[in-house]
Tab-separated table of C-alpha atoms in Angstrom:
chain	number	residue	atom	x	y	z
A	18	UNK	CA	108.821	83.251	96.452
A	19	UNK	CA	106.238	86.135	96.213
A	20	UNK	CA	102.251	85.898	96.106
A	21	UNK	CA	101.389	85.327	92.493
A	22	UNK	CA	98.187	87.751	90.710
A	23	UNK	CA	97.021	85.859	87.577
A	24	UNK	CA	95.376	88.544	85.190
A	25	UNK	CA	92.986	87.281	82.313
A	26	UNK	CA	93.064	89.743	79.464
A	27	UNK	CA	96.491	91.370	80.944
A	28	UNK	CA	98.340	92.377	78.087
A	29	UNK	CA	96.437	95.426	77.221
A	30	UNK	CA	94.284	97.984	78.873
A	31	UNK	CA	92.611	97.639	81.727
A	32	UNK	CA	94.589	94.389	82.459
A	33	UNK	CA	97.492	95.840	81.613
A	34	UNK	CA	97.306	98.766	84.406
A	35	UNK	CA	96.432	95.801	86.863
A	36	UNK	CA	99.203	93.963	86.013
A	37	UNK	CA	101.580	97.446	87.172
A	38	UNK	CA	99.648	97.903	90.116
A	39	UNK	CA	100.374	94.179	91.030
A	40	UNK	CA	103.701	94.393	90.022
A	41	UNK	CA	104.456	98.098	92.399
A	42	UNK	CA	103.465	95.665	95.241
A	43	UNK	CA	106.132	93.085	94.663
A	44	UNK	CA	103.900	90.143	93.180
A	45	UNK	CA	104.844	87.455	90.527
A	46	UNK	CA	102.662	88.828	87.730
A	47	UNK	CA	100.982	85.713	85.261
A	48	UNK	CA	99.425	87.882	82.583
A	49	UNK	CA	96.965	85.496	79.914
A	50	UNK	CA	96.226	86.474	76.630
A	51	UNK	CA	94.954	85.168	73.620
A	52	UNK	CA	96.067	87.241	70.372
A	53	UNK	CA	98.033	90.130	71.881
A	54	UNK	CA	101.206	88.516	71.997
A	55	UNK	CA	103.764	91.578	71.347
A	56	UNK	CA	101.762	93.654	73.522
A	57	UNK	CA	102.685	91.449	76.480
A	58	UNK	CA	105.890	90.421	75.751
A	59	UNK	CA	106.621	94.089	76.330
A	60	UNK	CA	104.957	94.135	79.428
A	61	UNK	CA	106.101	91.226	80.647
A	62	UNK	CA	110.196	92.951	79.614
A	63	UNK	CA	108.961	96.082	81.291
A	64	UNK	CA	107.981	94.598	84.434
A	65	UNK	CA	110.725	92.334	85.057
A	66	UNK	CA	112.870	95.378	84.480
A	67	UNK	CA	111.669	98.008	86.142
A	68	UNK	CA	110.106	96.408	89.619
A	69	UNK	CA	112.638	93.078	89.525
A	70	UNK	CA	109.336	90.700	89.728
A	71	UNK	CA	108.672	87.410	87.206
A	72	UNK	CA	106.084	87.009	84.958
A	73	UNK	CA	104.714	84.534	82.865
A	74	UNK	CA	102.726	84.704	79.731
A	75	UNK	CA	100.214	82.332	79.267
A	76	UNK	CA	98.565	82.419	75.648
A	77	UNK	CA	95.067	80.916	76.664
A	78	UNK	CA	91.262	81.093	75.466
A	79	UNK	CA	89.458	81.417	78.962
A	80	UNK	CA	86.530	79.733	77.464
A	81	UNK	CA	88.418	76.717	76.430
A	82	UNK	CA	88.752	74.350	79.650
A	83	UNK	CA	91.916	72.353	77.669
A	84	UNK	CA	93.588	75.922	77.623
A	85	UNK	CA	92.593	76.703	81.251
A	86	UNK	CA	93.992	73.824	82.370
A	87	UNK	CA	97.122	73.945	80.613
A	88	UNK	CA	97.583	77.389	81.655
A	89	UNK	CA	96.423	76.701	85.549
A	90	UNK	CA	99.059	73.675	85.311
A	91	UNK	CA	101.777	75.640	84.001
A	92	UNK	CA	101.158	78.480	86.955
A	93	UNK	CA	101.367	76.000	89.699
A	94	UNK	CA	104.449	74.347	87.958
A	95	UNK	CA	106.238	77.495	88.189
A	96	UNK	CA	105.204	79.359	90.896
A	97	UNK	CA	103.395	76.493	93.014
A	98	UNK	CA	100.425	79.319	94.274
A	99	UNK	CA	97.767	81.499	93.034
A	100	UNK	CA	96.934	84.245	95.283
A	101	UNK	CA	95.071	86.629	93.439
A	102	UNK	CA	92.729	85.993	89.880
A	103	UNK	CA	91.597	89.071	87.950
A	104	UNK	CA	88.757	87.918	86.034
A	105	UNK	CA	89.476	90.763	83.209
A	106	UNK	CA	89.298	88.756	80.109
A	107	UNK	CA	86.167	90.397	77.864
A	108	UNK	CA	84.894	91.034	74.431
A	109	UNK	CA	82.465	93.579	73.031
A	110	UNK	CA	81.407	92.921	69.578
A	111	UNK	CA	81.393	96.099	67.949
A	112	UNK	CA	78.382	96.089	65.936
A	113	UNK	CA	74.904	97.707	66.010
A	114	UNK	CA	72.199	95.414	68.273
A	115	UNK	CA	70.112	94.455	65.105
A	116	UNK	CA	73.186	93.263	62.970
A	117	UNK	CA	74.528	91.102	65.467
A	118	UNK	CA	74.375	86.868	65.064
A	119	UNK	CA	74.147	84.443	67.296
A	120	UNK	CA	77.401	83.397	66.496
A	121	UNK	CA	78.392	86.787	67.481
A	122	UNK	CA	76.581	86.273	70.714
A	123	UNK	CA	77.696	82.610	71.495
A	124	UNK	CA	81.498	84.072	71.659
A	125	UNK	CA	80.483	87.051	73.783
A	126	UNK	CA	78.436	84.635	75.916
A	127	UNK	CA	81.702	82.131	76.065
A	128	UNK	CA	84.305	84.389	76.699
A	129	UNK	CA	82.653	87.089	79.153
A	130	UNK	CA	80.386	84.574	81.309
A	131	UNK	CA	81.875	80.826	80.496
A	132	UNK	CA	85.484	81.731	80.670
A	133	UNK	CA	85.202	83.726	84.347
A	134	UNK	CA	83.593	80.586	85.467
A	135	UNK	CA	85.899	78.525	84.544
A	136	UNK	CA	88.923	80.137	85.141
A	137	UNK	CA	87.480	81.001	88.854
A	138	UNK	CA	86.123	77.092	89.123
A	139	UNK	CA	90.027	75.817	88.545
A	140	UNK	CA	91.682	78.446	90.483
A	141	UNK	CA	89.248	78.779	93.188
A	142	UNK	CA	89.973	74.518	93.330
A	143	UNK	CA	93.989	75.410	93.820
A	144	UNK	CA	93.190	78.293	96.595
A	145	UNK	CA	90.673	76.513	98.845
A	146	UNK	CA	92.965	73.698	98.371
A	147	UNK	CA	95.589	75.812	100.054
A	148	UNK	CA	93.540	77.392	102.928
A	149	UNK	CA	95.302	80.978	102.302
A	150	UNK	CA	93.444	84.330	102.133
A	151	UNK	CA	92.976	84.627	98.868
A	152	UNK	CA	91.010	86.504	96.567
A	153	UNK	CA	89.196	86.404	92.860
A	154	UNK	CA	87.909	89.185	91.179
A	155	UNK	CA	85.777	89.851	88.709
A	156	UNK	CA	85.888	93.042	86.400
A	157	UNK	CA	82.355	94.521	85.003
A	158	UNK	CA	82.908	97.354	82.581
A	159	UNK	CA	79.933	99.543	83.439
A	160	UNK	CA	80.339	102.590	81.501
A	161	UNK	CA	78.951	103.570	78.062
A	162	UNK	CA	75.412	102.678	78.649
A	163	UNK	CA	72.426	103.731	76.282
A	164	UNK	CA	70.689	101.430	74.093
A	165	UNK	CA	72.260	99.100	71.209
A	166	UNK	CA	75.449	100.387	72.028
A	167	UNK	CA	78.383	97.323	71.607
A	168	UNK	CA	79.020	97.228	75.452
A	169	UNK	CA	75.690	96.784	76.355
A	170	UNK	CA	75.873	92.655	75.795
A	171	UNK	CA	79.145	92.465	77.059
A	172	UNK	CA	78.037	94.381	80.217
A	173	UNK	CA	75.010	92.274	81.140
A	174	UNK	CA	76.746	89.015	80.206
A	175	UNK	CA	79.442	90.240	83.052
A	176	UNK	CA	76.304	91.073	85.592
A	177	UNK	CA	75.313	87.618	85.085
A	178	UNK	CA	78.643	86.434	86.894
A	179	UNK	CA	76.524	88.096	90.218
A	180	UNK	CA	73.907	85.719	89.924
């Protein structure tokens, strides 16, 4: 069996061009998502095809620790390694600064600061565990700065993962 990249958020976009980059080099691609299913069942059919790899989908909310469980549990079950976690999972709510809540800011707090952590807490567990050169990552969308702008949260939330 292969190494193993688990992308968060790998259905789409970014995560989604991570996921072919991963799967040119010949690893078993686990790409999580939350509500883009059809997107990565494609991808997952395109993969497969086209570079002979496996993938799993794993529908998962990174910032719910019952979900990364299950979906750490059901990696190891089937592919019995990690080597590689993209930390690419992220939302930007797209509203102006002064209409946001703090509802809206709770979810952008759980899912772009909470769920890296523990996504990279459970894996990281699994990959010291098995003394290999391994590697997590963490994606920080740093473009489309100027003030109020949507991605401004998301992107300091994400710079907070360096502290």
């Amino acid at each position: 069996m292969g190494k193993v990249a688990l992308i968060t958020g790998g259905s789409r976009g970014i995560g989604k061009a991570i996921a072919i980059e991963f799967a040119k080099r010949a690893y078993d691609v686990v790409i999580n998502y939350k509500e883009h299913e059809q997107e990565a069942l494609t991808l997952k059919m395109e993969l497969e095809k086209k570079y002979s790899i496996s993938v799993l989908l794993e529908k998962a909310d990174v910032s719910s620790l019952e979900d990364v469980e299950s979906m750490v549990d059901d990696v190891m079950n089937t592919y019995g390694r990690i080597d590689v976690l993209v930390n690419n999972a992220g939302i930007a709510i797209d509203k102006e600064f002064c209409d946001r809540t703090v509802s809206d800011f709770e979810k952008t707090l759980s899912i772009n600061l909470i769920g890296p952590f523990i996504v990279s807490k459970l894996v990281g567990s699994i990959m010291m565990e098995n003394r290999g050169v391994k590697s997590l990552i963490f994606l920080v969308r740093m473009g489309f700065i100027r003030f109020f702008q949507p991605v401004l949260i998301m992107m300091h939330l994400k710079q907070a993962l360096l502290i």
